[in-house]
Every structure is written in C-alpha cells, then in structure tokens.
C-alpha cells in the first residue's frame, strides 16, 4: 500500500476541470499499488482513479502503458481506460509528477484464489494477449535474462545472508538461463505482473485486470509462467496442480498454446521464479527503509524455483491433463 | 493516514450482505483518519464507508458516537449516517474488531482554509450544537482539565527534551486551569476535534462534518475555542483575526453566544491549546514507533498557547468586531 503524494483540494479541483468528467465531489488516497500514488475520485458523473507516477515508474514508458490500456480496452479487454483531457492528451502533470486519469474498475482482488479463479485468469490473460496482438508500440522487457544478471550483481555476496548458498544457486541458474532461454516463442504484449492483486472479481466472476506498469513485449508463454508462479502455489509453497490445470486450460480456450510453448513451460516458470526471487532479494537488501512498503520475503520464490528445477514437462503444471 | 486491518473479499462480501445496501462491487482501504481502518465501498446502490475500530477507540463509547451521528443527521446536520443492518443493529464485528457501516459523505477537506471556510465552519459547529441539544446520551470529556494532569504526569520531566522549560510551563498552566476553568457555561454535545481534516467542502461550500470519535458532553464555547485553534492560525503560527471573526460571527448567526461564553473564550482557547499540546507531547514521546502515523509537532501548540496567554478578551479573537 502507498499514498506518497498529497494534493490540495484546489489543485485537484483544477486538475479535474481539465477533463469533461463532471465536477469533483471527493478524492481519497487509496491503499493500492506500491509504486505510485492513487486516488479514488468521485465526480458528478462517476468514479475515476487518478495516478501520480512516483520515481520508480519511468516517465518515458508512460505513453506505452497508457496507450496499451486504451488499446486493450478498445479491443474488448476489461481494464481501466485512460481518459483524454479536453486538450486531447492522457498524460499530464500534477504536484510535479506525471499524472493520468483512468476509469474506475469495480471489483476486488481475491486473497485466497481457488481453481475457478485461476481458470478465469487464464482466459483473461489469453484475451489480453489476443487484444494486444496488433498494438503498434513495443517495450523491451527490462526484467528478462540480462536484467536478472544485473540484479544478481547488485545483490552479490549478500545473497547468502538471506539464505545460505543462495549466491551460488543464483549464479548457476543464470548460467542455465543464458544458454537455454528460448528466443523464438510467439511474442507480443504481455502483462508481466498478473498477480492476484491485479485481477478483480465481483461475486466470483472476473471483472477486469489492472496495473499494466510492467507490461512489455515478450513471449506469451512467459506471461503464463508468471501466472503459474503467482496463482498456483499454496501458502505452504506446494504447487496445486488443479489450479495449474485450470489456468492453462482457461488460457487454451481463448488462445491455443503451441507445442513449443508448452515444452518451454518448465524453463519459463523456472526463469519467472528467478526473476521474482531477484527483484525481491534486491528490495530486501537495498529497498527503501520505508515502513509503508514492507519488502516481500525472497525465500518464497526460492522454494518455487526448487519446484521448477524438478519439473520435467508441462504436464507437471497440469497441461493436457 | 492509516489502514491497519486487511479484510478478505469473502469476509467483506458476507459482511455487506448483512445490510440492505446492494451487492458489494469494490472496497478500497483509504488514507483517512489515524485511529481506525476505513474502507470506501461501492455497492450496486451507492458508496459507503466501513470503519473497523482499532484499539485506540474504546468499544464502550461506540454506541454514543454512532447514536450521535444518527441523531445529528436526523436533526438536519450533514454528516455520515450509520446504516442499520437487517438485524436492526449498527454495531457489528469484522476481522475481530468492532465495525460499523456509514453513508459516504462527498466533499474534500481544505488544506489552506480561508476566512470564508471559517465562517461556514462556525455555522456548522453551531448547527451541530443545536442539533445535538436533545440527544439523550452523555459522555464525559476525558480530555478536559483532569485528563490533562494525567497527560502531564505521563510526559513528566521528558517535556523539557522537546522544548526547554516546557515542564514548568505546563505545570503553571495546569494550576491556572484547575483554579479558573469555568464550570457553568452552556453545555451539551460537542465535536471536540473539528479540525480542517474533519470538515468537507465541495466547490467552496461546506458539505458536512465527519469523525465524531472525540465527541463528548462539555461546554459549547470550548468547542468554539478548539476551532479557533484549529482553523485560525497561519503557517507561521500568527493568529488571523479575520478568520477568527468569520468563525465567531458564523457561529453567532445560528446560535447566539451568551455573554459569559464570550468572556470565557481566551481562557477556553488557552485550555484547548494546552489540551492539544499535551496529547501531541505524549504521542511524540510515547507514540507507537509506526511510520504510518507520523506524530505531529507539539511545539506548534506551544506557540498558540503563548498567543492565548496574552489575549485579554474575546475581541482578540475577532468577537463583536
């Protein structure tokens, strides 16, 4: 949770007047997202989310993220839609930060996802991949293999203070990934961070996806691998193959997985767990000492990585079952 | 700001179903209030605020606070109204805490109040006093003179670590208050904490009052004295008599101040500044080391107290001008 920036009522009222969205009635800083400041606004017309982008989101990437959300919504995906101001633009400045207004997406994230949720997430992920297929902008994935090496260097020998032998394990994994990471899988825009807090449900039905601020151009199957890590492990770090099967078959209903994608799943899932292990490790070691954002334990992903090390085929994740 | 307690989507959905307020669509923890956890809910009918009462709010006081809000709203004051569940009750439990649902009051607090805001606050305060006149419940003010002594004892010699000589000043003030604090002023339900963050405006017009969790039975004029402290000092700690005049004349338009109340204002304002000096001092020295709630600087109220020490009559606050 995070609300970093305070805005005065006058600033907000003036800012809202730049849009044709009615008159501002209220604005509440909400405990959502760890990267940016978010405000839930009520106007005389409807609710909106105002986001102020704090320094961890690169300003030069914002046209990609906002353009993507608009493109996905126009192609039928349920997600927040950037609102154009009267001057036509979606990206503005407020309180000395980049700022954007998006429509409010009703729904709640699930704290304890069940297989039925996983099935819907798989379908929505595939819908996102299809909806984004003709999006014209691209953005390299800064958190792919090369990015992981940089993170490993940053953690360095300190990795072993978190878990004994972790430094060696990371080095070995990086070497494996550098030699075996697939380069020719079907690719396009991926969400790259579709964790349970970024998927909303109402009454058990998926209502939409949020938080596209890690979206990038990469292999579709890698996005699936991230979801397997994010949705299908239990609190005791065991993999729930029923959830994996639901997620994969949900995905497959909308977009058929190609054979090479299915074959790559164990390696992709292993890479995805390494990616979250490394970002959590660096946040753990070097993150801001700010009680507002409690760093997540990297060891959770170490356990998942160990599961993926022993997976031999997509069947281990419930594929084709 | 504070959101202390997490609630799962299932718990929330079940909780909302106890009320006839539509189906839950979304719930956001909001950065409002430092004492309790607040969630802005959207249902298929309208927005609501769900409050979970954390340990600083005494559970035995909740029937008074909730009953008061309902009474005030029924008597025309604009404020959040507790919603009765299907079983008729307003006070429930959720996530092992007392919980209540209230209507959502649109509006925003003003960060830089002007005289026009102060005038409306004076009127609204008087409206609250009139609306509460026949409220049948009472609650002693735990933060009046006797309560101040206990706070002073808690701070003890440590007061001087915050400002040299503060311990002696507090002791002297307490002695004065004990001998001169007025006992026979007109009394009834007062808000006791009507700071700018507890008054909402839309487009410059006051839309209502919130946060009645310090409300108690005490002298009406003491409530005015709190507002003079809270609304009429500038960032440089000078008293803005134009704002004072606006606040007092706004109040007087709705409820005429009696002569003895006007005469008591300097002493009441002095006592009010001592009250906030002491609570801030104790929070500063002994408050939870929790970055979510940054303690406010007690010295701000030391400067206000010094102003009041030199005030000789209500005219110094703009009364009768």
XYZ file of C-alpha atoms in Angstrom:
642
model
C 0.000 0.000 0.000
C 1.144 3.504 -0.604
C -0.020 7.065 -0.862
C 3.091 9.093 -1.332
C 1.978 12.483 -2.563
C -0.518 14.894 -1.008
C -2.517 17.107 -3.317
C -4.564 20.087 -2.174
C -8.287 20.285 -2.861
C -7.753 23.351 -5.114
C -5.121 21.590 -7.210
C -7.359 18.564 -7.601
C -10.447 20.563 -8.496
C -8.488 22.499 -11.125
C -6.978 19.293 -12.465
C -10.363 17.589 -12.846
C -11.673 20.656 -14.688
C -9.235 19.839 -17.491
C -11.416 16.827 -18.296
C -15.023 16.507 -19.371
C -15.824 14.159 -16.492
C -18.082 16.280 -14.280
C -17.234 18.222 -11.139
C -15.051 16.787 -8.393
C -17.023 15.646 -5.343
C -14.439 13.748 -3.326
C -10.952 12.284 -3.519
C -9.484 9.587 -1.296
C -5.931 8.388 -1.299
C -6.210 4.615 -1.611
C -4.011 1.840 -0.342
C -3.316 0.252 -3.709
C -0.154 -0.343 -5.651
C 3.296 0.019 -4.168
C 4.861 2.048 -6.942
C 2.580 5.051 -7.414
C 0.109 7.298 -5.585
C -3.503 6.505 -6.375
C -6.624 8.498 -5.594
C -10.204 7.346 -5.972
C -12.180 10.345 -7.220
C -15.934 10.746 -7.308
C -17.215 13.323 -9.759
C -20.800 14.296 -10.517
C -20.566 11.693 -13.316
C -18.742 8.621 -11.989
C -15.712 7.325 -10.140
C -12.185 7.606 -11.556
C -8.671 6.730 -10.484
C -6.048 9.449 -10.575
C -2.499 8.116 -10.568
C 0.579 10.172 -9.791
C 3.641 8.350 -11.043
C 6.388 8.239 -8.466
C 10.016 7.829 -9.411
C 10.072 4.044 -9.812
C 7.912 4.306 -12.940
C 9.951 5.687 -15.820
C 8.216 8.672 -17.389
C 9.349 7.708 -20.889
C 7.432 4.418 -20.569
C 4.108 6.064 -19.711
C 2.925 6.570 -23.316
C 3.390 2.812 -23.832
C 1.451 1.857 -20.685
C -1.394 4.333 -21.241
C -1.572 3.607 -24.969
C -1.716 -0.101 -24.181
C -4.589 0.245 -21.712
C -6.549 2.271 -24.227
C -5.796 -0.236 -26.993
C -6.741 -3.255 -24.864
C -9.999 -1.651 -23.732
C -10.848 -0.741 -27.326
C -10.283 -4.405 -28.207
C -12.679 -5.679 -25.583
C -10.499 -6.305 -22.528
C -11.966 -5.118 -19.254
C -9.374 -2.779 -17.716
C -9.076 0.835 -16.601
C -9.241 3.176 -19.587
C -7.161 6.375 -19.704
C -9.369 9.444 -20.008
C -8.480 12.109 -22.546
C -8.470 15.665 -21.219
C -10.161 18.454 -23.154
C -6.810 19.098 -24.850
C -6.801 15.530 -26.143
C -3.902 14.230 -24.080
C -3.899 11.465 -21.465
C -0.603 12.276 -19.765
C -0.424 15.384 -17.581
C 1.485 16.748 -14.612
C 0.219 17.307 -11.086
C 2.165 18.026 -7.912
C 5.313 17.970 -10.024
C 4.711 14.388 -11.143
C 3.384 12.735 -14.289
C -0.322 12.105 -13.764
C -3.100 10.269 -15.564
C -6.815 9.778 -15.043
C -8.344 6.374 -15.753
C -11.836 4.975 -15.418
C -12.575 3.141 -12.186
C -12.809 -0.625 -12.485
C -15.205 -2.164 -9.969
C -14.162 -5.424 -8.361
C -11.970 -6.820 -5.624
C -8.808 -8.849 -5.623
C -9.054 -12.298 -4.083
C -6.857 -13.071 -1.111
C -7.251 -16.854 -1.423
C -7.626 -17.758 -5.111
C -9.399 -21.004 -5.934
C -9.137 -23.100 -9.100
C -12.218 -21.354 -10.524
C -10.416 -18.014 -10.235
C -7.309 -19.472 -11.895
C -9.385 -20.668 -14.843
C -10.776 -17.198 -15.381
C -7.329 -15.644 -15.019
C -6.006 -17.953 -17.732
C -8.828 -16.893 -20.043
C -8.309 -13.189 -19.303
C -4.565 -13.473 -19.876
C -5.161 -15.039 -23.283
C -7.760 -12.349 -24.060
C -5.153 -9.739 -23.204
C -2.604 -11.407 -25.496
C -5.118 -11.500 -28.346
C -6.339 -7.945 -27.736
C -2.763 -6.638 -27.716
C -1.668 -8.548 -30.830
C -1.974 -5.531 -33.128
C -0.766 -2.912 -30.636
C 1.841 -0.946 -32.530
C 4.176 0.096 -29.716
C 6.850 -2.125 -28.212
C 8.770 -2.084 -24.957
C 11.678 -4.418 -24.211
C 11.376 -6.500 -21.051
C 13.969 -4.932 -18.759
C 13.442 -7.787 -16.327
C 14.428 -10.651 -18.629
C 17.678 -12.653 -18.576
C 20.095 -9.710 -18.980
C 18.234 -7.718 -16.333
C 18.451 -10.665 -13.948
C 22.255 -10.680 -14.198
C 22.354 -7.028 -13.198
C 20.135 -7.746 -10.196
C 22.320 -10.703 -9.205
C 25.391 -8.447 -9.390
C 23.653 -5.879 -7.207
C 22.833 -8.460 -4.533
C 26.313 -10.004 -4.838
C 27.714 -11.886 -1.877
C 24.950 -10.518 0.343
C 22.569 -13.089 -1.160
C 23.964 -15.651 1.269
C 22.881 -13.508 4.229
C 19.296 -14.219 3.177
C 19.742 -17.939 2.584
C 22.938 -19.973 2.720
C 24.166 -20.959 -0.717
C 21.768 -18.586 -2.460
C 24.560 -16.770 -4.307
C 25.816 -19.975 -5.926
C 22.307 -21.118 -6.745
C 21.567 -17.810 -8.481
C 24.821 -17.928 -10.451
C 24.072 -21.478 -11.618
C 20.527 -20.585 -12.604
C 21.683 -17.518 -14.519
C 24.193 -19.603 -16.457
C 21.495 -22.101 -17.357
C 19.057 -19.387 -18.391
C 21.668 -17.584 -20.505
C 22.275 -20.762 -22.502
C 18.762 -22.203 -22.684
C 16.299 -19.265 -22.578
C 14.034 -19.643 -25.644
C 14.190 -16.822 -28.187
C 11.681 -17.851 -30.822
C 8.407 -18.343 -28.983
C 5.290 -16.461 -30.122
C 5.525 -12.995 -28.632
C 3.647 -9.751 -28.224
C 2.478 -7.556 -25.370
C 2.489 -9.332 -22.024
C 1.255 -8.114 -18.618
C 4.344 -9.475 -16.835
C 2.915 -8.900 -13.336
C -0.511 -10.561 -13.276
C -0.549 -11.347 -9.560
C -3.797 -11.792 -7.607
C -3.785 -8.143 -6.516
C -4.010 -7.110 -10.174
C -7.113 -9.116 -11.056
C -10.555 -8.039 -9.866
C -13.604 -10.213 -9.293
C -17.216 -9.451 -8.403
C -19.247 -12.314 -6.992
C -16.731 -14.883 -8.236
C -16.677 -13.501 -11.786
C -13.561 -11.820 -13.129
C -14.341 -8.125 -13.688
C -11.034 -6.986 -15.157
C -7.267 -6.553 -14.993
C -5.310 -3.610 -13.601
C -1.749 -2.325 -13.218
C -0.069 -2.593 -16.605
C 3.092 -0.858 -15.410
C 5.333 -3.850 -16.031
C 3.807 -4.634 -19.429
C 6.338 -5.210 -22.182
C 6.988 -7.142 -25.371
C 7.977 -10.711 -24.656
C 6.939 -14.341 -25.083
C 3.264 -15.013 -24.309
C 4.187 -18.250 -22.601
C 6.446 -16.363 -20.193
C 3.361 -14.419 -19.039
C 1.654 -17.762 -18.395
C 4.731 -18.921 -16.472
C 4.491 -15.815 -14.264
C 0.827 -16.572 -13.582
C 1.614 -20.186 -12.662
C 4.033 -18.837 -10.060
C 1.651 -16.142 -8.864
C -1.616 -18.093 -8.688
C -0.977 -21.808 -8.278
C 1.245 -22.197 -5.230
C -0.281 -22.770 -1.820
C 0.674 -20.993 1.386
C 2.970 -23.930 2.203
C 4.742 -23.378 -1.167
C 3.411 -26.595 -2.684
C 2.234 -26.401 -6.297
C -1.510 -27.008 -6.707
C -1.781 -28.832 -9.993
C -5.580 -28.441 -10.045
C -5.100 -24.676 -10.148
C -2.371 -25.033 -12.772
C -4.653 -27.186 -14.926
C -7.491 -24.651 -14.567
C -5.211 -21.756 -15.507
C -3.689 -23.494 -18.519
C -6.955 -24.859 -19.837
C -8.609 -21.457 -19.361
C -5.831 -19.901 -21.403
C -6.055 -22.584 -24.050
C -9.783 -21.987 -24.527
C -9.052 -18.490 -25.816
C -5.627 -18.886 -27.402
C -4.243 -22.332 -28.209
C -0.804 -22.917 -26.764
C 1.639 -24.049 -29.427
C 3.633 -27.210 -28.791
C 6.930 -25.378 -28.392
C 5.322 -23.048 -25.835
C 4.073 -25.980 -23.782
C 7.504 -27.606 -23.928
C 9.165 -24.425 -22.709
C 6.868 -24.006 -19.695
C 9.098 -25.642 -17.050
C 12.071 -23.497 -18.055
C 9.944 -20.347 -18.343
C 8.366 -20.962 -14.948
C 11.837 -21.510 -13.510
C 13.010 -18.233 -15.046
C 9.938 -16.417 -13.762
C 10.599 -17.612 -10.229
C 14.222 -16.473 -10.583
C 13.004 -13.051 -11.749
C 10.800 -12.533 -8.657
C 13.415 -14.066 -6.392
C 15.939 -11.497 -7.662
C 13.727 -8.390 -7.524
C 12.542 -9.344 -4.045
C 16.119 -10.056 -2.978
C 17.309 -6.631 -4.115
C 14.297 -4.908 -2.500
C 15.014 -6.880 0.658
C 18.686 -5.854 0.713
C 18.505 -2.358 -0.757
C 14.836 -1.334 -0.712
C 13.788 1.991 0.815
C 13.619 1.695 4.596
C 10.044 2.863 4.421
C 7.508 1.086 6.584
C 4.788 1.941 4.048
C 6.132 -0.751 1.753
C 7.121 -3.870 3.586
C 9.533 -5.881 1.398
C 8.328 -9.359 0.478
C 10.346 -12.361 1.529
C 12.523 -13.522 -1.403
C 12.748 -17.046 0.023
C 9.178 -17.724 -1.055
C 10.442 -17.686 -4.637
C 13.463 -19.762 -3.784
C 11.076 -22.563 -2.805
C 9.134 -22.152 -6.029
C 12.331 -22.194 -8.039
C 13.213 -25.544 -6.426
C 9.857 -26.929 -7.566
C 10.502 -25.807 -11.141
C 14.004 -27.318 -11.087
C 12.351 -30.715 -10.752
C 9.564 -30.222 -13.277
C 10.195 -32.225 -16.452
C 7.300 -31.207 -18.685
C 4.220 -29.030 -18.957
C 2.255 -31.974 -17.535
C 3.812 -31.171 -14.166
C 1.785 -27.941 -14.290
C -1.431 -29.694 -15.286
C -1.133 -29.121 -19.018
C -3.000 -31.559 -21.197
C -4.362 -33.365 -18.168
C -3.394 8.137 7.102
C -3.878 4.596 8.164
C -5.207 1.292 7.007
C -4.415 -1.156 9.736
C -6.539 -4.196 9.103
C -6.799 -6.304 5.966
C -10.104 -7.956 5.197
C -10.582 -10.662 2.605
C -13.016 -10.210 -0.251
C -15.154 -13.096 1.044
C -15.405 -11.599 4.526
C -16.362 -8.238 3.076
C -18.954 -9.654 0.697
C -20.543 -11.617 3.533
C -20.482 -8.577 5.787
C -22.185 -6.344 3.232
C -24.885 -8.986 2.760
C -25.973 -8.313 6.346
C -27.254 -4.935 5.139
C -29.898 -3.960 2.623
C -27.440 -1.789 0.688
C -26.981 -3.701 -2.560
C -24.177 -6.033 -3.586
C -20.526 -5.215 -2.969
C -18.689 -4.038 -6.103
C -15.386 -2.764 -4.724
C -13.626 -1.862 -1.494
C -10.586 0.357 -1.100
C -8.664 0.976 2.079
C -8.489 4.746 2.316
C -5.891 7.034 3.797
C -8.183 8.759 6.244
C -8.200 9.012 9.999
C -5.304 7.954 12.166
C -7.265 5.996 14.739
C -9.252 3.465 12.739
C -9.230 1.462 9.496
C -11.544 2.904 6.867
C -12.717 1.346 3.612
C -14.594 3.086 0.842
C -17.110 0.566 -0.512
C -19.079 0.768 -3.713
C -22.213 -1.334 -3.816
C -24.750 -1.666 -6.594
C -26.645 1.115 -4.757
C -24.133 3.726 -3.585
C -20.845 4.363 -1.784
C -20.407 3.651 1.928
C -17.641 3.878 4.488
C -16.869 0.783 6.539
C -14.919 1.535 9.697
C -13.071 -1.045 11.766
C -12.376 0.390 15.193
C -8.799 -0.168 16.262
C -7.753 -0.258 19.874
C -7.496 3.499 20.481
C -11.266 3.861 20.170
C -12.968 2.455 23.253
C -15.617 -0.060 22.288
C -17.914 1.027 25.116
C -18.065 4.535 23.603
C -19.211 3.355 20.174
C -22.954 3.371 20.937
C -22.580 7.042 21.935
C -20.675 8.000 18.761
C -22.929 6.071 16.387
C -26.099 7.153 18.177
C -24.917 10.751 17.989
C -24.250 10.646 14.245
C -27.677 9.174 13.651
C -29.300 11.783 15.914
C -27.456 14.698 14.310
C -28.326 13.541 10.793
C -31.972 13.109 11.790
C -31.865 16.699 13.046
C -30.574 18.101 9.797
C -26.803 18.084 10.180
C -24.885 16.844 7.159
C -22.674 14.000 8.398
C -22.145 10.282 7.757
C -25.166 8.281 8.926
C -24.763 4.822 10.469
C -26.563 2.187 8.439
C -28.740 -0.358 10.242
C -28.142 -3.965 9.255
C -31.055 -6.266 8.532
C -30.996 -7.286 12.197
C -31.535 -3.666 13.175
C -28.146 -3.041 14.750
C -25.468 -0.538 13.697
C -22.537 -2.021 15.591
C -21.059 -5.303 14.368
C -17.800 -7.218 14.380
C -15.475 -7.888 11.469
C -11.893 -9.188 11.455
C -12.167 -9.439 15.234
C -12.880 -5.709 15.607
C -15.976 -3.602 16.205
C -17.229 -2.432 12.825
C -19.828 -0.018 11.515
C -21.123 0.998 8.102
C -21.928 4.655 7.458
C -23.129 6.550 4.414
C -20.423 8.162 2.318
C -20.211 11.936 2.616
C -18.967 13.590 -0.567
C -16.565 16.501 -0.187
C -12.918 17.274 0.453
C -11.053 18.765 3.333
C -9.311 22.059 2.641
C -5.557 22.189 3.088
C -5.411 26.005 3.254
C -8.629 27.283 4.864
C -9.694 30.835 4.062
C -11.959 33.142 6.074
C -14.958 32.046 4.002
C -14.353 28.446 5.094
C -14.037 29.542 8.729
C -17.391 31.327 8.548
C -19.086 28.171 7.317
C -17.327 26.069 9.942
C -18.646 28.393 12.661
C -22.180 27.983 11.323
C -21.871 24.210 11.044
C -20.485 23.941 14.578
C -23.464 25.895 15.930
C -25.811 23.724 13.852
C -24.232 20.683 15.415
C -24.691 22.113 18.908
C -28.350 22.871 18.200
C -28.990 19.517 16.516
C -27.426 17.669 19.461
C -29.252 19.650 22.142
C -31.849 16.949 22.788
C -29.544 13.949 22.321
C -30.223 11.774 25.348
C -26.826 10.127 25.835
C -23.878 11.753 27.562
C -20.153 11.107 27.560
C -17.713 12.873 29.887
C -14.826 14.680 28.231
C -11.856 12.518 29.154
C -9.564 15.182 27.735
C -10.615 18.064 30.000
C -8.635 19.504 32.952
C -8.272 16.274 34.968
C -7.254 14.378 31.859
C -4.622 16.999 31.114
C -2.966 16.439 34.502
C -2.658 12.751 33.769
C -1.037 13.520 30.404
C 1.348 15.982 32.042
C 2.323 13.301 34.566
C 2.938 10.848 31.736
C 5.251 13.273 29.934
C 6.934 14.274 33.200
C 10.460 15.598 33.074
C 10.766 14.495 29.450
C 8.742 17.553 28.392
C 11.919 19.612 28.574
C 13.575 17.401 25.970
C 11.043 18.758 23.484
C 11.351 22.417 24.500
C 13.354 23.881 27.360
C 11.160 24.989 30.233
C 8.108 23.194 28.856
C 7.623 21.132 32.021
C 7.336 24.230 34.208
C 5.094 25.997 31.720
C 2.725 23.029 31.644
C 2.645 22.814 35.454
C 1.853 26.524 35.713
C -0.863 26.311 33.096
C -2.438 23.290 34.769
C -2.548 25.111 38.093
C -4.226 28.082 36.452
C -6.745 25.883 34.633
C -7.571 23.916 37.780
C -8.486 27.118 39.602
C -10.131 29.091 36.816
C -11.697 26.592 34.377
C -15.379 27.601 34.012
C -17.938 25.042 35.197
C -21.272 26.687 34.452
C -21.220 27.512 30.756
C -24.000 26.266 28.491
C -23.176 22.684 27.625
C -24.237 19.756 25.510
C -22.716 17.528 22.863
C -19.542 18.956 21.341
C -17.427 17.649 18.457
C -14.173 18.329 20.339
C -11.952 17.682 17.292
C -13.305 19.825 14.454
C -10.013 20.274 12.618
C -9.847 21.036 8.892
C -9.486 17.355 8.032
C -12.894 16.718 9.594
C -14.858 19.256 7.541
C -15.678 18.627 3.897
C -16.347 21.195 1.182
C -17.458 20.931 -2.434
C -16.761 23.928 -4.633
C -16.210 26.183 -1.619
C -19.453 25.135 0.111
C -19.362 23.102 3.299
C -20.795 19.666 2.575
C -20.622 18.158 6.061
C -18.718 17.122 9.171
C -17.032 13.796 9.889
C -15.155 11.940 12.624
C -17.222 12.241 15.788
C -14.917 9.933 17.737
C -13.883 12.571 20.256
C -17.424 13.901 20.728
C -18.463 14.333 24.355
C -20.584 16.405 26.701
C -18.914 19.697 27.511
C -19.210 23.485 27.160
C -20.239 24.619 23.681
C -17.807 27.515 23.908
C -14.945 25.083 24.448
C -15.766 23.546 21.053
C -15.518 27.047 19.560
C -12.184 27.524 21.318
C -10.885 24.299 19.737
C -11.965 25.555 16.306
C -10.230 28.908 16.838
C -7.028 26.946 17.465
C -7.582 24.573 14.592
C -8.720 26.993 11.866
C -7.462 30.498 12.548
C -3.703 30.257 12.948
C -1.425 30.734 9.961
C 1.512 28.526 8.997
C 3.803 30.989 10.838
C 1.685 30.484 13.992
C 0.235 34.001 13.920
C -3.463 34.346 14.708
C -5.554 35.555 11.765
C -8.229 37.703 13.348
C -10.183 37.922 10.092
C -10.627 34.150 10.213
C -11.498 34.332 13.917
C -14.127 36.979 13.225
C -15.598 34.902 10.394
C -15.753 31.779 12.560
C -17.335 33.535 15.551
C -19.835 35.512 13.543
C -20.751 32.388 11.574
C -21.400 30.600 14.849
C -23.367 33.522 16.236
C -25.691 33.554 13.229
C -27.005 30.123 14.186
C -26.631 30.117 17.964
C -26.102 33.375 19.874
C -23.087 33.257 22.141
C -24.001 34.224 25.690
C -22.003 36.968 27.346
C -20.314 34.611 29.811
C -19.274 32.344 26.941
C -17.661 35.249 25.101
C -15.853 36.311 28.271
C -14.506 32.814 28.786
C -13.102 32.478 25.246
C -9.471 33.495 25.981
C -9.223 31.015 28.844
C -11.012 28.274 26.877
C -8.762 28.800 23.861
C -5.754 28.664 26.167
C -7.025 25.420 27.653
C -7.707 23.991 24.210
C -4.163 24.725 23.101
C -2.871 23.077 26.288
C -5.017 20.011 25.527
C -3.526 19.557 22.030
C -0.050 20.426 23.264
C -0.325 17.642 25.840
C -1.781 14.933 23.601
C 0.781 15.718 20.921
C 3.559 15.751 23.505
C 2.623 12.311 24.799
C 2.262 10.937 21.243
C 5.645 12.460 20.428
C 7.304 10.867 23.464
C 5.395 7.599 23.756
C 3.501 7.143 20.471
C 3.800 3.894 18.548
C 7.012 3.866 16.516
C 4.936 3.294 13.433
C 5.809 5.286 10.347
C 2.187 5.069 9.203
C 1.278 7.743 11.739
C 3.844 10.494 11.920
C 3.454 12.286 15.274
C 2.611 15.985 14.998
C 4.982 18.524 16.473
C 3.709 19.576 19.915
C 5.600 22.897 19.723
C 3.030 24.210 17.244
C 0.572 24.322 20.142
C 3.126 25.797 22.492
C 3.234 28.832 20.194
C -0.559 29.028 20.122
C -0.699 28.759 23.887
C 1.628 31.762 24.136
C -0.753 33.762 21.949
C -3.676 32.892 24.205
C -1.693 33.807 27.328
C -1.672 37.376 26.057
C -5.272 37.580 24.882
C -7.398 39.717 27.200
C -10.890 39.407 25.755
C -12.967 37.776 23.026
C -12.236 40.844 20.909
C -8.710 39.500 20.466
C -10.310 36.635 18.501
C -12.457 38.959 16.396
C -15.603 38.695 18.516
C -18.024 41.587 18.208
C -15.830 43.244 15.602
